[in-house]
mmCIF file of C-alpha atoms and ligand atoms in Angstrom:
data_model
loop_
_atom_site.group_PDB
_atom_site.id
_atom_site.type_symbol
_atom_site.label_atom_id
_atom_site.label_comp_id
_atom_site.label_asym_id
_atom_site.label_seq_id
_atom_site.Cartn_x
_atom_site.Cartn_y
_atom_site.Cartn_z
ATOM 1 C CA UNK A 1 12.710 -6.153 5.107
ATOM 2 C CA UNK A 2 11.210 -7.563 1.916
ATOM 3 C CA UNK A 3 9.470 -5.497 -0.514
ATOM 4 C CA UNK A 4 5.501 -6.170 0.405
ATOM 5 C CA UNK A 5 2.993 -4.664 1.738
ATOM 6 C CA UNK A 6 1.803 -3.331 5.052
ATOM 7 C CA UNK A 7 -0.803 -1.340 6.461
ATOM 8 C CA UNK A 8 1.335 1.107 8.132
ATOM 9 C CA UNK A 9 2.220 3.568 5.068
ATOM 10 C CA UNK A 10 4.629 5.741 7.168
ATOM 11 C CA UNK A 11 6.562 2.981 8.826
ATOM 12 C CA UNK A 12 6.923 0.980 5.377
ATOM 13 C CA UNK A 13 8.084 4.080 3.161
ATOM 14 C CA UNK A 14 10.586 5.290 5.130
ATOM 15 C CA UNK A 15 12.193 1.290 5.688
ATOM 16 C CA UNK A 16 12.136 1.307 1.742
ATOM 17 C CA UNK A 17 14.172 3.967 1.486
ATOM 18 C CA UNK A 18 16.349 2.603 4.267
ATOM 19 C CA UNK A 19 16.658 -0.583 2.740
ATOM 20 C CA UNK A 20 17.261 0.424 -0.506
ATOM 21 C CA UNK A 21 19.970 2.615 0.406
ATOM 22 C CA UNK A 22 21.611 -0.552 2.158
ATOM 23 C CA UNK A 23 20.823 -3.470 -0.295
ATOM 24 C CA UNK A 24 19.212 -2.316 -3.629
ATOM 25 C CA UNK A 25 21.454 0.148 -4.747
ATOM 26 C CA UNK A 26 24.474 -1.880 -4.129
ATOM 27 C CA UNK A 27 27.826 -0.530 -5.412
ATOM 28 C CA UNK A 28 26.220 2.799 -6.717
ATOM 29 C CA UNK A 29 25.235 3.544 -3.213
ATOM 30 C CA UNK A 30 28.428 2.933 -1.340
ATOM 31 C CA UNK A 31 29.853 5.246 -3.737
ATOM 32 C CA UNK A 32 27.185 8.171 -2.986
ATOM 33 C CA UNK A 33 28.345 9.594 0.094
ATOM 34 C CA UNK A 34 31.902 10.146 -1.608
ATOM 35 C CA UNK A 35 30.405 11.963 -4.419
ATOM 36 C CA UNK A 36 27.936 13.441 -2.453
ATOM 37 C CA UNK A 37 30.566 14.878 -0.497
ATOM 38 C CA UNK A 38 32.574 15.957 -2.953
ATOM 39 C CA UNK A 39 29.723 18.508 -4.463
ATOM 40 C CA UNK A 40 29.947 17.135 -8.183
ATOM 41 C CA UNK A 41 29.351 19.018 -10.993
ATOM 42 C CA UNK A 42 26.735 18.291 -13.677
ATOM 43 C CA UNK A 43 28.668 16.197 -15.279
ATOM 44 C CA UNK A 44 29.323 14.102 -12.844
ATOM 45 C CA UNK A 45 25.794 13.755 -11.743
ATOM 46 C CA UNK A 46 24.456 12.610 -15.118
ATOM 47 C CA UNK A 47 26.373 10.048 -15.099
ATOM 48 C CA UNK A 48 24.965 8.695 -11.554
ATOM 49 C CA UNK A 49 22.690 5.640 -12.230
ATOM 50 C CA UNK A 50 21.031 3.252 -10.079
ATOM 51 C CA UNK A 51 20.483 -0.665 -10.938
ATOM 52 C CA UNK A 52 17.343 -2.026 -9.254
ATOM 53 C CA UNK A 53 16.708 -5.849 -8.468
ATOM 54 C CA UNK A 54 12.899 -6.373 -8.963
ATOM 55 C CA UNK A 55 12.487 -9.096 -8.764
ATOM 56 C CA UNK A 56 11.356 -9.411 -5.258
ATOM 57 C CA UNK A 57 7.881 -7.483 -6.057
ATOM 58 C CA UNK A 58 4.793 -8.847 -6.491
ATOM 59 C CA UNK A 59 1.812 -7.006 -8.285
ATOM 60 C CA UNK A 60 0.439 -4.595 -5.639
ATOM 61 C CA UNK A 61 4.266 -4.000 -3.618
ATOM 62 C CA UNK A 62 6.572 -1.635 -4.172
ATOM 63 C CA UNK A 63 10.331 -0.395 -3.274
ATOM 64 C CA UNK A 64 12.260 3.046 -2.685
ATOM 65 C CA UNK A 65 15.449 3.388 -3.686
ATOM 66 C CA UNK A 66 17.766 6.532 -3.763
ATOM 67 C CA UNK A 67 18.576 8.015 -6.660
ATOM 68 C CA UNK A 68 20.457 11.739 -7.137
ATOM 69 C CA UNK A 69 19.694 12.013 -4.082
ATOM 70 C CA UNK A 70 15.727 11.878 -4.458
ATOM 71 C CA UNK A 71 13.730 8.523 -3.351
ATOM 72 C CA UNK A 72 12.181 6.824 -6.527
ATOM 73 C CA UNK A 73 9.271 4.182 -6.402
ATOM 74 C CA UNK A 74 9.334 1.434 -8.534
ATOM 75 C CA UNK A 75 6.195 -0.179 -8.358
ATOM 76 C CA UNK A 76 4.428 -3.192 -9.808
ATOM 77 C CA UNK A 77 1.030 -2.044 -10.306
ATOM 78 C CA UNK A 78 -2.362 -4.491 -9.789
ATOM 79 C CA UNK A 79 -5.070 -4.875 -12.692
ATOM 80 C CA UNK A 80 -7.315 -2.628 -10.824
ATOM 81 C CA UNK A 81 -4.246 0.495 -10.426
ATOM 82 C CA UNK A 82 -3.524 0.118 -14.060
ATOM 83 C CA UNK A 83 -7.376 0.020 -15.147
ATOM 84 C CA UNK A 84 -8.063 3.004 -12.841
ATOM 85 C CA UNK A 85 -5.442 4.870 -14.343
ATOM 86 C CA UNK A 86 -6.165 3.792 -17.898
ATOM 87 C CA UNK A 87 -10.106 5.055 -17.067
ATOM 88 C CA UNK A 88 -8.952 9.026 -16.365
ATOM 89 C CA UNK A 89 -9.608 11.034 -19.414
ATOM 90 C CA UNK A 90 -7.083 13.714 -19.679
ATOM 91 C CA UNK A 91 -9.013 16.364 -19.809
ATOM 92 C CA UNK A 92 -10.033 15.730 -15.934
ATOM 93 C CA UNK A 93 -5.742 16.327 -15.376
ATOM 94 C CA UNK A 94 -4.632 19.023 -13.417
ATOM 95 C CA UNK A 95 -1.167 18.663 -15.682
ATOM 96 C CA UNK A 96 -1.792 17.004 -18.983
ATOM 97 C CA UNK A 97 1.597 16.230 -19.906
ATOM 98 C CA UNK A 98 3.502 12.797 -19.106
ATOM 99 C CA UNK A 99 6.318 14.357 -17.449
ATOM 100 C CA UNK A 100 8.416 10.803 -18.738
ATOM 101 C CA UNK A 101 11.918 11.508 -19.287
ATOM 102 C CA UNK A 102 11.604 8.493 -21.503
ATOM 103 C CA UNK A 103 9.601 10.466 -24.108
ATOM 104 C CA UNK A 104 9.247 13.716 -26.096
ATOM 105 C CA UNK A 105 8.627 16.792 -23.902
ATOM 106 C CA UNK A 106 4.997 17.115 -24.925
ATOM 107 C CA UNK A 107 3.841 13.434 -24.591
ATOM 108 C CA UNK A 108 0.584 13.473 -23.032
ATOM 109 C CA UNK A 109 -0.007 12.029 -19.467
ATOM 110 C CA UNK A 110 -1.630 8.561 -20.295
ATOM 111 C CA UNK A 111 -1.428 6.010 -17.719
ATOM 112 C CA UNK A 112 0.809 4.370 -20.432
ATOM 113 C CA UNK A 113 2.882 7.158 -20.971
ATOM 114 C CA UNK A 114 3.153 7.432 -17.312
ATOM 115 C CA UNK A 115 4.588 3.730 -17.123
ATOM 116 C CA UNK A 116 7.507 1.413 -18.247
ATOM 117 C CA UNK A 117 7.137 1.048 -22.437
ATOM 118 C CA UNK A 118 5.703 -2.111 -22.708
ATOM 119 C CA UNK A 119 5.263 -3.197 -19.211
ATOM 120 C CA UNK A 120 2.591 -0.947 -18.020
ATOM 121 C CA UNK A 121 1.982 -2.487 -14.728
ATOM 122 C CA UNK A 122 5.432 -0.978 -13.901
ATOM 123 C CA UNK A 123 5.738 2.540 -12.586
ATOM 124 C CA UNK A 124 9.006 4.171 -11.823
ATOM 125 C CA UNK A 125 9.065 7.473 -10.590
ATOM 126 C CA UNK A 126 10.684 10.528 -8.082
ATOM 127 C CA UNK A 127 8.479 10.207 -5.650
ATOM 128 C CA UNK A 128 8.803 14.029 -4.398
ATOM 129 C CA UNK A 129 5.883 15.815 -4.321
ATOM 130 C CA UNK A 130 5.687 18.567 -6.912
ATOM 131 C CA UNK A 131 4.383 21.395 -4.352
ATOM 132 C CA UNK A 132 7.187 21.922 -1.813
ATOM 133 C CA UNK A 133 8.849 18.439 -2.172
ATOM 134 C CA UNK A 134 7.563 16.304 0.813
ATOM 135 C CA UNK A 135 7.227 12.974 0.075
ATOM 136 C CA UNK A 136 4.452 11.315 -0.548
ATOM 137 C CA UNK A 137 2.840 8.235 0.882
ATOM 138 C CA UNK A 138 2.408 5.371 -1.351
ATOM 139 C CA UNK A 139 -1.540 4.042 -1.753
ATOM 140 C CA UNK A 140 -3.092 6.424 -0.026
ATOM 141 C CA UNK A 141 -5.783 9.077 -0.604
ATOM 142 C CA UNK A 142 -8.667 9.492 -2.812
ATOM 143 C CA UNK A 143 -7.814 7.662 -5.694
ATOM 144 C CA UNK A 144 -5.349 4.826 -4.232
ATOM 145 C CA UNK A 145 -2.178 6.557 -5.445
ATOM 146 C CA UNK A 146 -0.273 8.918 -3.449
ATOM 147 C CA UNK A 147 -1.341 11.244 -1.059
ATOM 148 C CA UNK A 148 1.380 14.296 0.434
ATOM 149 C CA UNK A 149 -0.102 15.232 3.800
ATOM 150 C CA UNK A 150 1.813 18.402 4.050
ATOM 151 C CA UNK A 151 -0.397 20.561 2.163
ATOM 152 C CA UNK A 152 -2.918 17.514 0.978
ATOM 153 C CA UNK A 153 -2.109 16.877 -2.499
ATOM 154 C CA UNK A 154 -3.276 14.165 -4.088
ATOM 155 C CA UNK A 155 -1.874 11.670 -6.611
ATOM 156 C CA UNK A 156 -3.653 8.986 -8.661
ATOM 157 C CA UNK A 157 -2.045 5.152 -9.424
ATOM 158 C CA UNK A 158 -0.032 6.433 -12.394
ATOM 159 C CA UNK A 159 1.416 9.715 -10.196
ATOM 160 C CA UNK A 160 -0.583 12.208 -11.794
ATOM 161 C CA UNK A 161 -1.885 15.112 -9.558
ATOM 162 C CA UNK A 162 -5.288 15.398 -9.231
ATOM 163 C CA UNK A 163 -5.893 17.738 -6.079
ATOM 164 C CA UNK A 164 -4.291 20.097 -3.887
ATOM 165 C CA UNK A 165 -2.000 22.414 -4.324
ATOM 166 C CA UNK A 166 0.659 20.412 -6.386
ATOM 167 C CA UNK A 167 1.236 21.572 -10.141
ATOM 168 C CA UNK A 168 2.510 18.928 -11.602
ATOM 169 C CA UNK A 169 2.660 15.051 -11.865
ATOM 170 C CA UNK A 170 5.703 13.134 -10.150
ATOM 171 C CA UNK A 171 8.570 13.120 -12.532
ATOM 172 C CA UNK A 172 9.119 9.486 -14.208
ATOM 173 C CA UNK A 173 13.341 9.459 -14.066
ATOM 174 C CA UNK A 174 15.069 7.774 -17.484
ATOM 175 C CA UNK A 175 15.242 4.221 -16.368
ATOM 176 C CA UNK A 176 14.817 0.886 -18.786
ATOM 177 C CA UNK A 177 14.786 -2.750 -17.528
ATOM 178 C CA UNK A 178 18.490 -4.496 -18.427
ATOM 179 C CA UNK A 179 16.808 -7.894 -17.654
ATOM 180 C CA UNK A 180 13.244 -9.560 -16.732
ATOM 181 C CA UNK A 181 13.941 -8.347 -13.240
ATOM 182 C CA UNK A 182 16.233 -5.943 -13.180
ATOM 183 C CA UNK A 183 16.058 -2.229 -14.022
ATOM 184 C CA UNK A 184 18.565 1.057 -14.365
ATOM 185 C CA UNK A 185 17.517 4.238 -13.058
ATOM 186 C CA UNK A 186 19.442 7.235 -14.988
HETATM 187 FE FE1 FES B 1 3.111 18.142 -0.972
HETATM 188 FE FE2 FES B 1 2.759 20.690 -0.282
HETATM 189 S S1 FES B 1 4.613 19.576 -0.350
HETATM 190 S S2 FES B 1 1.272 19.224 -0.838
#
């Protein structure tokens, strides 16, 4: 299944994971279930990364892929989800910080600073909800982002949580892009 958009949110989440699993991650995924079997240590884990070919997305699509074990978005994000996010002041956050591995700790939670350096219509990010860990469904809810309908939190285009019982924004994973259309996840 290609990486575009439908209107059935459930059914097209859950393939992206599936497919990612199979195609995206490649090599790093045929070597997961060994690893993951083998209960690694720290260590071990840090050094898991994933490469992602995106080069299959258009603005407004997005892909899953597995990553530690978690599923991670990487979506390209249209004029209007990158304006929207760019429009929140941060003193209407529930969580003011970025939550970016990319940056210092205390970075605030600007759409930039929520998105790839430099490429802001790119998002990358674990999407587990920050309540109880469901996951999310992509562009849905209030303000087009994410919605978790287990206990109805709400997320807005750059991941931050604006309602429900969520405390924090989805985590943004270290990742940089190795080429135009490629990009490594830990
Ligand atoms: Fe997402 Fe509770 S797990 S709202």
């Amino acid at each position: 299944m290609s990486a575009t958009e439908t209107h059935d949110p459930n059914r097209r989440d859950f393939l992206y994971i599936a497919t990612g699993m199979a195609g995206v991650v490649g090599a790093a995924a045929a070597a997961w279930p060994f690893i993951d079997q083998m209960r690694p240590d720290a260590s071990t884990l840090a050094l898991a990364s994933v490469e992602v070919d995106v080069s299959s997305l258009q603005p407004g699509s997005s892909l899953i892929v597995k990553w530690r074990g978690k599923p991670v978005v990487v979506r390209y994000r249209t004029e209007k989800e990158m304006k929207d996010g760019e429009a929140v002041k941060l003193e209407d956050l529930k969580d003011p910080m970025a939550r970016n591995a990319n940056l210092p700790s205390d970075a605030p939670a600007t759409d930039a600073n929520r998105a790839a350096t430099g490429k802001e219509a790119w998002l990358v990010m674990v999407q587990v909800c920050t309540h109880l860990g469901c996951i999310p469904l992509g562009q849905e809810g209030e303000y087009g982002g994410w919605f978790c309908p287990c206990h109805g939190s709400v997320y807005d285009t750059a991941g931050r949580i604006r309602h429900g019982p969520a405390p924090e924004n989805m985590p943004v994973p270290t990742f940089q892009f190795i080429s135009d259309t490629k990009i490594r996840v830990g």
